[in-house]
mmCIF file of C-alpha atoms and ligand atoms in Angstrom:
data_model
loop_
_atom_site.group_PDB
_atom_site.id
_atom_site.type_symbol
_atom_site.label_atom_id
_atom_site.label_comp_id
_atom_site.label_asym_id
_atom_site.label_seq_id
_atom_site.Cartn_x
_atom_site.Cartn_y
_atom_site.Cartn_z
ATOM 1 C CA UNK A 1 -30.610 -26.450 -8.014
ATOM 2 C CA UNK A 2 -34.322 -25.115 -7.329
ATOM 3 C CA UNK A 3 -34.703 -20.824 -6.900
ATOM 4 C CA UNK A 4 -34.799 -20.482 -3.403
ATOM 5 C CA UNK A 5 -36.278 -17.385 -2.779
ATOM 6 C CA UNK A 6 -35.483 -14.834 -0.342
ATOM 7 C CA UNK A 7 -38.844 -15.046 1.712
ATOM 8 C CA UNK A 8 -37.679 -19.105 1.656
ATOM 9 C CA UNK A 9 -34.605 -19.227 2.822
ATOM 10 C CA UNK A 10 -35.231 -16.744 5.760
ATOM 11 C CA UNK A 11 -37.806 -19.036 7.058
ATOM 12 C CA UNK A 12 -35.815 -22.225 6.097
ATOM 13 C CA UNK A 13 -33.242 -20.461 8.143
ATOM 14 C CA UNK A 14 -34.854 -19.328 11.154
ATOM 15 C CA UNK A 15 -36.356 -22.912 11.429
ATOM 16 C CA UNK A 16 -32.767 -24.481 11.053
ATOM 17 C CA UNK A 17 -31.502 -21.988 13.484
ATOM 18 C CA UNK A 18 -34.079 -22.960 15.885
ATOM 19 C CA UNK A 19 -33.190 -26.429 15.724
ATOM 20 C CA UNK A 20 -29.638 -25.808 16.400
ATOM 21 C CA UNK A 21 -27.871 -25.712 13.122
ATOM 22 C CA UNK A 22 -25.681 -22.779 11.748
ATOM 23 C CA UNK A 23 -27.450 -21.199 9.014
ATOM 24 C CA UNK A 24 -25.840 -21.263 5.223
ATOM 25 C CA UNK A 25 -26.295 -19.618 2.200
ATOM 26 C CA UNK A 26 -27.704 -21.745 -0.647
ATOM 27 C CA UNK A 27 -24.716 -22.487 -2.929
ATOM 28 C CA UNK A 28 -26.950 -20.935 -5.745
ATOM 29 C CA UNK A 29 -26.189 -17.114 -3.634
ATOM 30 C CA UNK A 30 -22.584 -17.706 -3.606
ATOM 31 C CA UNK A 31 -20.216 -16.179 -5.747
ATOM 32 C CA UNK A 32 -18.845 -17.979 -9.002
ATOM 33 C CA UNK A 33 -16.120 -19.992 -7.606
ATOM 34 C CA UNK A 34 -12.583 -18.514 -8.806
ATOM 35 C CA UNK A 35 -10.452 -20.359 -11.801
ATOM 36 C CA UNK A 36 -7.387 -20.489 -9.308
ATOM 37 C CA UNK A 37 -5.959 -23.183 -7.154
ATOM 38 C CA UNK A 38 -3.239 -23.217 -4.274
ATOM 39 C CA UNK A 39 -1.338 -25.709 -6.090
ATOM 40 C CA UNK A 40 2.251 -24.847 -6.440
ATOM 41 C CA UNK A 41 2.309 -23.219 -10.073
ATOM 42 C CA UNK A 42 5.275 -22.530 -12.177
ATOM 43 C CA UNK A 43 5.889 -18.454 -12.634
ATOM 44 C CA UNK A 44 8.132 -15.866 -13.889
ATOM 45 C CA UNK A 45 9.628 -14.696 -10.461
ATOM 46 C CA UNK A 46 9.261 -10.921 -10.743
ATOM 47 C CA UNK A 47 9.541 -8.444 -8.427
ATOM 48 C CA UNK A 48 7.520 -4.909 -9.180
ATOM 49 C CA UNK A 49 7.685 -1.613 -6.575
ATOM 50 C CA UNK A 50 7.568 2.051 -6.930
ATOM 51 C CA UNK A 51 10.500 3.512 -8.885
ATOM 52 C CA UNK A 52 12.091 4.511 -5.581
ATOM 53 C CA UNK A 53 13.054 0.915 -5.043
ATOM 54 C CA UNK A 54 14.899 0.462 -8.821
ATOM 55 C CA UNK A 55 17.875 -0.263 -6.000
ATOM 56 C CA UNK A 56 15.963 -2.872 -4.294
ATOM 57 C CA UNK A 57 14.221 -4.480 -6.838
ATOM 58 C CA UNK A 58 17.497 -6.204 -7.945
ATOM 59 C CA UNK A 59 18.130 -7.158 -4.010
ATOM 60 C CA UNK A 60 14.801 -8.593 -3.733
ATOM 61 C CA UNK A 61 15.123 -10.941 -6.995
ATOM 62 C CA UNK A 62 18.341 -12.029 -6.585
ATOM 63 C CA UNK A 63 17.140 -13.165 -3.021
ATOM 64 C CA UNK A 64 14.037 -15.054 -4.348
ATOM 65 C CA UNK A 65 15.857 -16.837 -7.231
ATOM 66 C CA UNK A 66 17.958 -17.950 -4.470
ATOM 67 C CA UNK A 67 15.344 -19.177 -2.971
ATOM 68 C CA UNK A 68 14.916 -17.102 -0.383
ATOM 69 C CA UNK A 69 11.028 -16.196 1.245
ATOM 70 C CA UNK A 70 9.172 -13.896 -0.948
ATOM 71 C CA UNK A 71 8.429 -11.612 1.891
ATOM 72 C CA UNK A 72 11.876 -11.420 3.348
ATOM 73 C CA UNK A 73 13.432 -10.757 -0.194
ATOM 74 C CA UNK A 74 11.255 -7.432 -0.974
ATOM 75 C CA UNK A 75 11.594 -6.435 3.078
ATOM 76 C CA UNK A 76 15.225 -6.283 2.177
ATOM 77 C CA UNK A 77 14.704 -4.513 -1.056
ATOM 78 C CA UNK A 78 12.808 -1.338 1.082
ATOM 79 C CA UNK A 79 15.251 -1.478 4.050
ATOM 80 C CA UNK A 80 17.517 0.349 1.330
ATOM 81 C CA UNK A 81 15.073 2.884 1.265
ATOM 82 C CA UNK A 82 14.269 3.516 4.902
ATOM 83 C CA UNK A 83 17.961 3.817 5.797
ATOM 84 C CA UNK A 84 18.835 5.964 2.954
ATOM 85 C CA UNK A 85 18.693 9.382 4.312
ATOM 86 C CA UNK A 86 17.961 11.038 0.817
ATOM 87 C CA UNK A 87 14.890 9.745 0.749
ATOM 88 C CA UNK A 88 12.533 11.894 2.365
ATOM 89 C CA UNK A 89 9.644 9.893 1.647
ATOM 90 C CA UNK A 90 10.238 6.789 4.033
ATOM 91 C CA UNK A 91 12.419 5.560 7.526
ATOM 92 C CA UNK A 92 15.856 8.128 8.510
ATOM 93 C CA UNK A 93 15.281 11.593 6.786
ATOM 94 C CA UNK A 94 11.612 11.347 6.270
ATOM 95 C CA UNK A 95 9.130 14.231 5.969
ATOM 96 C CA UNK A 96 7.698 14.707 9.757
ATOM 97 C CA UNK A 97 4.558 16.016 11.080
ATOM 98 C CA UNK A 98 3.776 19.500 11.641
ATOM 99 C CA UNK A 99 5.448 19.480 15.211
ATOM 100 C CA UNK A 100 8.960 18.376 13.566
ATOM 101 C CA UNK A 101 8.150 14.766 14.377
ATOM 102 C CA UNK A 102 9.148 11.440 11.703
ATOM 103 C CA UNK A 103 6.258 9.476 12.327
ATOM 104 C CA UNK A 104 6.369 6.211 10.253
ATOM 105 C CA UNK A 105 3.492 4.009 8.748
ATOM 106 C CA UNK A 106 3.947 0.371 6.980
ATOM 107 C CA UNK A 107 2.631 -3.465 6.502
ATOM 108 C CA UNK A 108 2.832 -6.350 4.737
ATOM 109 C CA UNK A 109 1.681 -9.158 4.138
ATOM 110 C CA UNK A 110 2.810 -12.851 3.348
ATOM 111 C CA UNK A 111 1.001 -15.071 0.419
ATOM 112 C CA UNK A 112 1.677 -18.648 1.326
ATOM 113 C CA UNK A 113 1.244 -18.673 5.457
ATOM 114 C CA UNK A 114 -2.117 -15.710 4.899
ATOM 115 C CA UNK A 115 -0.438 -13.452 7.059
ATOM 116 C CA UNK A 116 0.103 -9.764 7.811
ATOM 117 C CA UNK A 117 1.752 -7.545 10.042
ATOM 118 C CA UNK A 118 1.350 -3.068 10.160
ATOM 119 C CA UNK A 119 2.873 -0.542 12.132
ATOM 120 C CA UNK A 120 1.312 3.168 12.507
ATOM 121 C CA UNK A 121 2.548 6.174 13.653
ATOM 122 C CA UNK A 122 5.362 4.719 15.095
ATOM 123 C CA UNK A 123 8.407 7.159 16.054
ATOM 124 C CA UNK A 124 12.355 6.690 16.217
ATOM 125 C CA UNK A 125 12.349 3.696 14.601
ATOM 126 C CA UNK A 126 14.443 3.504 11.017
ATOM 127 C CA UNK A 127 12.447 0.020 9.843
ATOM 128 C CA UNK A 128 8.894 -0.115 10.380
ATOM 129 C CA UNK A 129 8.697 -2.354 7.487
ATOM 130 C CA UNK A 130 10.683 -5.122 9.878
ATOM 131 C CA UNK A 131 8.602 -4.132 13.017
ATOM 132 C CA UNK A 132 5.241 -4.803 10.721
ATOM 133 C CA UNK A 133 6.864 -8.256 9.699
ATOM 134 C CA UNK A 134 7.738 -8.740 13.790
ATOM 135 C CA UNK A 135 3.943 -7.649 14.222
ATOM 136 C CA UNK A 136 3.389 -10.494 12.011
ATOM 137 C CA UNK A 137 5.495 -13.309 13.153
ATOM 138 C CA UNK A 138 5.381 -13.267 17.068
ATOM 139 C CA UNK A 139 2.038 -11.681 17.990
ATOM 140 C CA UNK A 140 -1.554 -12.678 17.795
ATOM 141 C CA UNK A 141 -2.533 -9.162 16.103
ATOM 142 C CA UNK A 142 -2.022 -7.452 12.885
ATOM 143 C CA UNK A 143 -1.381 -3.849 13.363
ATOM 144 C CA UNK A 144 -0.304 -1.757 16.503
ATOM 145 C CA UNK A 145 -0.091 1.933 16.459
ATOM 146 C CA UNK A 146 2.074 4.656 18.118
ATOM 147 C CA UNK A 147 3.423 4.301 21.388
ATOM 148 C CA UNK A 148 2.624 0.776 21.973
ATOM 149 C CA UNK A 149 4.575 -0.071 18.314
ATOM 150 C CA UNK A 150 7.502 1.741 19.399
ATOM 151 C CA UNK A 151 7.487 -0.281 22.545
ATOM 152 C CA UNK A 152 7.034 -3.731 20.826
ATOM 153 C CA UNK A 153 9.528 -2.929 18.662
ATOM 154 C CA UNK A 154 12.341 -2.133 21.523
ATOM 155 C CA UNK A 155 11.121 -5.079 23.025
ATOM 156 C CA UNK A 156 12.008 -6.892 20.111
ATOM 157 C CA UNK A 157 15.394 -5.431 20.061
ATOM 158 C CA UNK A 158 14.847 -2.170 17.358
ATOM 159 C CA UNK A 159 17.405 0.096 18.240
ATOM 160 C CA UNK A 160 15.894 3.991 18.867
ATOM 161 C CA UNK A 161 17.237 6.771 16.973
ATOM 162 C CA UNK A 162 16.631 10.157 15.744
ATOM 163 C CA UNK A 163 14.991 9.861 12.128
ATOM 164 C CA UNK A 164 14.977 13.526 11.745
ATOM 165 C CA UNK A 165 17.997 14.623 9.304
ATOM 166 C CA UNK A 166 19.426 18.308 9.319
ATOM 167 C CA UNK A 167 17.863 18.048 5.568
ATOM 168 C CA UNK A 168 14.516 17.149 6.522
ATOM 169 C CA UNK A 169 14.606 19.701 9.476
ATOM 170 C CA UNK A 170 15.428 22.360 7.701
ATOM 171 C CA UNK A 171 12.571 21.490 4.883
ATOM 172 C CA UNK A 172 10.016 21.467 7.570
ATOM 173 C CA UNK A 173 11.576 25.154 8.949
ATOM 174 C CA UNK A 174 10.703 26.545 5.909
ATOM 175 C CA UNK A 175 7.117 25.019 5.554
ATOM 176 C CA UNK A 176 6.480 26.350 9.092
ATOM 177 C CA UNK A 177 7.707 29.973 8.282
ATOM 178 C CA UNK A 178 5.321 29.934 5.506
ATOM 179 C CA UNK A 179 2.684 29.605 7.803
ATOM 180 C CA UNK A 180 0.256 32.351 8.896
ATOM 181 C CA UNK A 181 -0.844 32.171 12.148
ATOM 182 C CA UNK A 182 -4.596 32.044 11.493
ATOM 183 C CA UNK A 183 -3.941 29.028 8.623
ATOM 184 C CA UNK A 184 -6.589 26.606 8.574
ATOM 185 C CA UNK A 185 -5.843 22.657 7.359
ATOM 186 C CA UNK A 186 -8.149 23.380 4.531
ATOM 187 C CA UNK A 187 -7.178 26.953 3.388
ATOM 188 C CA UNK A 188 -4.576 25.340 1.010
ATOM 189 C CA UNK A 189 -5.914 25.397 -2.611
ATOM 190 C CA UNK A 190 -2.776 23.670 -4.543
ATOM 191 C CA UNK A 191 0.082 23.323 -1.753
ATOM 192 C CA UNK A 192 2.662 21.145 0.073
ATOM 193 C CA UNK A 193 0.367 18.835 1.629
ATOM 194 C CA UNK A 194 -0.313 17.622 -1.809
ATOM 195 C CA UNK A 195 2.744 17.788 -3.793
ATOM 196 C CA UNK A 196 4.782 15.931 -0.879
ATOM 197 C CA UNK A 197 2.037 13.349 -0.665
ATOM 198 C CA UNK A 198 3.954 11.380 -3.255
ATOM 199 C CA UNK A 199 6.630 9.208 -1.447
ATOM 200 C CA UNK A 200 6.319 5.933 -0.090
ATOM 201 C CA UNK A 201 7.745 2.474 -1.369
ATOM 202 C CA UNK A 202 5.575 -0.398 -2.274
ATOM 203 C CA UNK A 203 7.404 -3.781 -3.517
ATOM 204 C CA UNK A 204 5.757 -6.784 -4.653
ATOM 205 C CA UNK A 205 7.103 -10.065 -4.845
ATOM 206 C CA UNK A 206 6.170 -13.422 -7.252
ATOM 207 C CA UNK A 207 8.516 -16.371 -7.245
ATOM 208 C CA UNK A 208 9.250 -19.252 -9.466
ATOM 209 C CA UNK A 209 6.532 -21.473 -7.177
ATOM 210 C CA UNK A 210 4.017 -18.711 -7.457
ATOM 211 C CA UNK A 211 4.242 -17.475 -3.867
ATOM 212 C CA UNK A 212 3.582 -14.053 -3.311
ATOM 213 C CA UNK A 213 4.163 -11.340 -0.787
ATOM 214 C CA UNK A 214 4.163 -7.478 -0.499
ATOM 215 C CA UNK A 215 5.358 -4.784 1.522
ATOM 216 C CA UNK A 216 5.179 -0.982 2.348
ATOM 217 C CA UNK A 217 6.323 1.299 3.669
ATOM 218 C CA UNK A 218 6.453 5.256 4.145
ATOM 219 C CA UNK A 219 6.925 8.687 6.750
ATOM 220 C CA UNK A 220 3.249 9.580 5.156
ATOM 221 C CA UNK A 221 1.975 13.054 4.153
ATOM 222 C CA UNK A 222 4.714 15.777 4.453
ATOM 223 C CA UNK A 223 3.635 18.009 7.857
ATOM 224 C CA UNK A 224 0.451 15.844 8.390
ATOM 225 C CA UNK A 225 -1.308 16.386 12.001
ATOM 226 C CA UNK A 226 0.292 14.295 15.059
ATOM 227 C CA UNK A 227 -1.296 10.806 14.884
ATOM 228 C CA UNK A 228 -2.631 11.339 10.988
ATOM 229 C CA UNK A 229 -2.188 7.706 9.412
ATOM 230 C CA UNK A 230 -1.967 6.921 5.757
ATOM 231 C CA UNK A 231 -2.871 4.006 3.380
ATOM 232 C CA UNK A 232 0.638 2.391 3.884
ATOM 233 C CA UNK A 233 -0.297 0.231 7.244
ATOM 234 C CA UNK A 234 -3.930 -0.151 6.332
ATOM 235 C CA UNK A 235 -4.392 -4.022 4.826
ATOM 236 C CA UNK A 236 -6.185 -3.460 1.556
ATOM 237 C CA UNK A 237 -4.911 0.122 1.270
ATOM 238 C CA UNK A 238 -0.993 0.453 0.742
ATOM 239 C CA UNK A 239 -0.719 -3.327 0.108
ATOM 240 C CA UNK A 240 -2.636 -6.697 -0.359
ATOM 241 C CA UNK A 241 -1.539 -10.243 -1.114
ATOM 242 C CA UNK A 242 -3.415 -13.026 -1.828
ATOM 243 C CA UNK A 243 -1.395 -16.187 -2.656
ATOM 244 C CA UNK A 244 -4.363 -17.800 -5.135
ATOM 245 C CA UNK A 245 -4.257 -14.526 -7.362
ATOM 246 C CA UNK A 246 -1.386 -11.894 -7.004
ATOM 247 C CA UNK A 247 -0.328 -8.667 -4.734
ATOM 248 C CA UNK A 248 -0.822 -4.915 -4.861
ATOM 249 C CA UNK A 249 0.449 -2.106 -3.441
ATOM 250 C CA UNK A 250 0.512 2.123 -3.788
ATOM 251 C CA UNK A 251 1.754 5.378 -3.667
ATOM 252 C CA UNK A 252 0.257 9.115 -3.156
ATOM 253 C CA UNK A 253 -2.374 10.532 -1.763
ATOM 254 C CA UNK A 254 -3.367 7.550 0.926
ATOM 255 C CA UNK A 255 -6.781 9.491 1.889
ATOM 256 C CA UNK A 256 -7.907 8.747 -1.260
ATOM 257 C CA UNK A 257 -6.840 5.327 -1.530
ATOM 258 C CA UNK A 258 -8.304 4.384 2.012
ATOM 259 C CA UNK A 259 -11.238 5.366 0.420
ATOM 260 C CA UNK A 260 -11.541 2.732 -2.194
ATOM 261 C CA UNK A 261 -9.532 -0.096 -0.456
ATOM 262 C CA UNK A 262 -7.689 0.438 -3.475
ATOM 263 C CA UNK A 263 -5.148 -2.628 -3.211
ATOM 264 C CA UNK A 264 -7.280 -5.011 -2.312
ATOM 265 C CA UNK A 265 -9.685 -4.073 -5.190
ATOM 266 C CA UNK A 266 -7.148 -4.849 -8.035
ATOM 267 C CA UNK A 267 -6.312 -8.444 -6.393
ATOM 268 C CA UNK A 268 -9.832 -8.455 -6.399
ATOM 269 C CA UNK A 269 -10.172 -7.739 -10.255
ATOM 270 C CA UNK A 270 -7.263 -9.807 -11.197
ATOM 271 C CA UNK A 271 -9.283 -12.303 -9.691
ATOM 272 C CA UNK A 272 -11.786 -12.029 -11.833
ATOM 273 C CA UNK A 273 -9.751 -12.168 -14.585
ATOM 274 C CA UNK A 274 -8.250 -8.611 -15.209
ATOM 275 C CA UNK A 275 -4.278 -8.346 -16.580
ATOM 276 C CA UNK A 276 -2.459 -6.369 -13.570
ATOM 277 C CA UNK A 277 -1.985 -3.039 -15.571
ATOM 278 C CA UNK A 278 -6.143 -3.300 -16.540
ATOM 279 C CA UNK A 279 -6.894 -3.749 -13.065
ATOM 280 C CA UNK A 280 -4.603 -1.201 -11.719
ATOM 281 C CA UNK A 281 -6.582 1.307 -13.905
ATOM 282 C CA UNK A 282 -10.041 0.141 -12.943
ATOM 283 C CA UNK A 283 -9.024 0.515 -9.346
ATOM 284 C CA UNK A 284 -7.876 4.281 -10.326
ATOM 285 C CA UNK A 285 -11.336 4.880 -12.286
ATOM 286 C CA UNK A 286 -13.034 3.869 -8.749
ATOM 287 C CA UNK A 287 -10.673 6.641 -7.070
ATOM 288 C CA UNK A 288 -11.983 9.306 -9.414
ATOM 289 C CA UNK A 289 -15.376 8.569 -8.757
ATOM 290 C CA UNK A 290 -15.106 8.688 -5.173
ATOM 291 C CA UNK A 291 -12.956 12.011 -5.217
ATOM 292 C CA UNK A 292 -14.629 15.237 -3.387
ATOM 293 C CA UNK A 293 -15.052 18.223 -5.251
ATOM 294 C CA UNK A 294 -12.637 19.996 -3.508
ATOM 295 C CA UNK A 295 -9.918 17.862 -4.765
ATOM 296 C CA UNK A 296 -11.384 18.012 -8.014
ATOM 297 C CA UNK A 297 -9.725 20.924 -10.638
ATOM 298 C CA UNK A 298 -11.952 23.201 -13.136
ATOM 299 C CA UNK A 299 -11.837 19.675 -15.694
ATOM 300 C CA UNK A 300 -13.442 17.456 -12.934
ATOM 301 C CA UNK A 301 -9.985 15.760 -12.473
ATOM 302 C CA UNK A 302 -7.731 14.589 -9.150
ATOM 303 C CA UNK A 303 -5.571 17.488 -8.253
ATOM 304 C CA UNK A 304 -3.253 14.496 -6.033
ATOM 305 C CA UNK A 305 -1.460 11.920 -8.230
ATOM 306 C CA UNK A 306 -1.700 8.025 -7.183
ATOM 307 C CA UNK A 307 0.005 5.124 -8.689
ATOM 308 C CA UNK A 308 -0.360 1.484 -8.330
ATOM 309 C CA UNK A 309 1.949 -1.726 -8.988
ATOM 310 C CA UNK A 310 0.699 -5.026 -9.066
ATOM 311 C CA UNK A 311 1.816 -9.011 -9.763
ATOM 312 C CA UNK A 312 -0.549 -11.536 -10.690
ATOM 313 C CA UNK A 313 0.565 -15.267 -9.387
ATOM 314 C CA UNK A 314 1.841 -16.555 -13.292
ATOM 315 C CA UNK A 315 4.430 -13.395 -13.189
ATOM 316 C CA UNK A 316 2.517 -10.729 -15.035
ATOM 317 C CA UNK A 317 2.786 -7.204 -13.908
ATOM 318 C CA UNK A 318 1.622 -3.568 -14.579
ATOM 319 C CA UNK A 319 1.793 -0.449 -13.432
ATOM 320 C CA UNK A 320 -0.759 2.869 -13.508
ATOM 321 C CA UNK A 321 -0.788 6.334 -12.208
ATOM 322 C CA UNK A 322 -3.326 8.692 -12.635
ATOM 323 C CA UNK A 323 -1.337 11.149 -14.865
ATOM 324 C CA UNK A 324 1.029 10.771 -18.015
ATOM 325 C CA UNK A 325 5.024 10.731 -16.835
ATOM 326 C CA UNK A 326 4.627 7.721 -13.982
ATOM 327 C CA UNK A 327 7.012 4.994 -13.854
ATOM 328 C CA UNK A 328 7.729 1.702 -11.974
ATOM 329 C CA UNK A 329 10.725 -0.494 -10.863
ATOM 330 C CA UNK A 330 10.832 -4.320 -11.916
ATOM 331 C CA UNK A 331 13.286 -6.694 -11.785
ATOM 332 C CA UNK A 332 13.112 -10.143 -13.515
ATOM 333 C CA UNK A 333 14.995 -12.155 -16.006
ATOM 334 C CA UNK A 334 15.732 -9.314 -17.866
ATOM 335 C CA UNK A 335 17.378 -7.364 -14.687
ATOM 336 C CA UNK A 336 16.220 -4.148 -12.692
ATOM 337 C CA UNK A 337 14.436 -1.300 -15.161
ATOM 338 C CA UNK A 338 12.058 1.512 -14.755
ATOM 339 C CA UNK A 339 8.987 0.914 -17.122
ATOM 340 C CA UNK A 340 6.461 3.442 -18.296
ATOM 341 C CA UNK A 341 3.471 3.514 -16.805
ATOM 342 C CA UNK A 342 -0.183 3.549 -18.020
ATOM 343 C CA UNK A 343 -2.244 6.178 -17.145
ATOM 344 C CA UNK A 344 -5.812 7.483 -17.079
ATOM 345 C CA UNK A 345 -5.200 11.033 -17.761
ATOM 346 C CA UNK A 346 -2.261 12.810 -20.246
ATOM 347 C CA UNK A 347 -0.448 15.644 -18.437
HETATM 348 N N1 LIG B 401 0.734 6.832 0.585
HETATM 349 C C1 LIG B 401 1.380 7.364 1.677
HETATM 350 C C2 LIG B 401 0.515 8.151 2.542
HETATM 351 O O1 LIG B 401 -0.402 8.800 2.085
HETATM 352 O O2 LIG B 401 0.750 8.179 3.730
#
């Protein structure tokens, strides 16, 4: 094909556009075109998630060996989690906002139909991860936030309830008594807002066909400001499926994931050819670079932790946190297991 220059093809271009027709880009500008096809593939069905869901990472693979939908399977395996009221990280007994209040974040997203669904801020509502999904599957939108989630979801027949446990009340008590009354959000050097930033569940999903999904969900930053929204519901941030190349999801510190649309970056890499482990740590190499000194310590490194989990279509998966000591649920053939994972930085 000749070298079209730049100079060229705007003119070629304009002209085109004059007479009607919708510019393109020369073939020659486009990308290399990717090795994978939307054939059905055989895979190792896998299922990968944060080590929160060990639980429901044996749920969601028993449900896609069964053959039930990919997306359905690892919504069940998080539901554990968001009505478990020990885990203060996601759904009933979640961390709240500084005014007391459970305020709960998540998406997902569904590989063979290209579809996703998010909730944000939404309140009183134990399973945001099945109002996302209901987001999804009977509106024209992809994400609705606060009040206007809470409503959809009645309307769809979510029961309300209280999501603040005696627990989780009295945890937020004592981070308010700590407080002095001329605090500023940035005073903190190494405090709570950090070291609670660490919940969340992500779950991933590959079955025997290759069809992939991925879900998260969360109650965000312990005594985050009214309204403050995480990674979790962002598309690209706390999750991101695509059904040619594999899914992606995280936990931590979602400011800094936001940042480098972290998920969508590794399904990006793994694209290109990366194993999911190598591509989770290339994503977490971005994150570093695009850290602010303040969160930096005296070595130049994250003060937060973040981890990633990731599937590629065939059934490969990997896991990576910033520091030494992380680990991940999977469930396959070989049952449900935490694994070790890699890491950019030793403890
Ligand atoms: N990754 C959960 C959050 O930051 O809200």
């Amino acid at each position: 094909m000749p070298i079209v220059s730049r100079r060229d093809f705007l003119e070629r271009s304009a002209a085109l556009a004059a007479a009607g027709f919708v510019p393109r880009l020369p073939d020659a500008l486009y990308d290399t075109p990717s090795p994978v096809t939307d054939a059905p593939v055989r895979a190792r069905p896998c299922i990968v998630s944060s080590s929160n869901g060990i639980r429901g990472v044996k749920v969601a693979y028993d449900r896609i060996v069964g053959g039930e939908d990919p997306l359905d399977a690892v919504i069940a395996g998080v539901n554990i989690q968001e009505l478990d009221p020990d885990d203060q990280s996601v759904g009933v007994g979640g961390f709240p906002n500084e005014e007391g209040v459970v305020q709960l974040d998540a998406s997902c997203m569904h590989g063979p139909t290209k579809r996703a669904g998010s909730v944000a801020a939404i309140e009183d509502i134990a399973t945001p991860s099945l109002v996302a999904k209901a987001v999804m599957d009977y509106t024209d939108h992809v994400m609705l936030v606060g009040a206007g989630a809470k409503k959809f979801a009645k309307a769809m027949g979510f029961k309300e309830q209280n999501l603040l446990t005696e627990k989780t009340r009295q945890d937020w008590l004592r981070w308010k008594a700590r407080l002095n009354a001329n605090d500023a959000w940035l005073d903190h050097d190494e405090d709570v807002r950090i070291k609670f930033s660490t919940g969340t569940i992500n779950m991933n999903a590959v079955t025997a066909t290759g069809d992939l999904a991925s879900v998260t969900t969360t109650s965000g930053m312990a005594w985050k400001i009214p309204g403050r929204i995480g990674d979790s519901p962002i598309i690209g941030a706390g999750q991101y499926c695509d059904n040619l190349v594999g899914a992606a999801g995280s936990t931590g510190r979602g400011e800094a994931n936001i940042k480098t649309c972290a998920s969508f970056l590794i399904v990006e890499f793994m694209r290109q050819g990366l194993a999911p482990e190598a591509a989770c740590l290339k994503v977490l190499e971005r994150v570093v670079a695009m850290t602010e000194t303040r969160l930096l310590n005296a070595n130049g490194r994250p003060k937060f932790d973040l981890e990633f989990y990731a599937v590629a279509k065939d059934g490969r998966f990997g896991g990576a946190t910033l520091y030494s000591g992380g680990r991940f649920a999977v469930c396959d053939e070989k049952g449900p297991r935490l694994e070790e994972a890699a890491f950019l930085y030793r403890r």
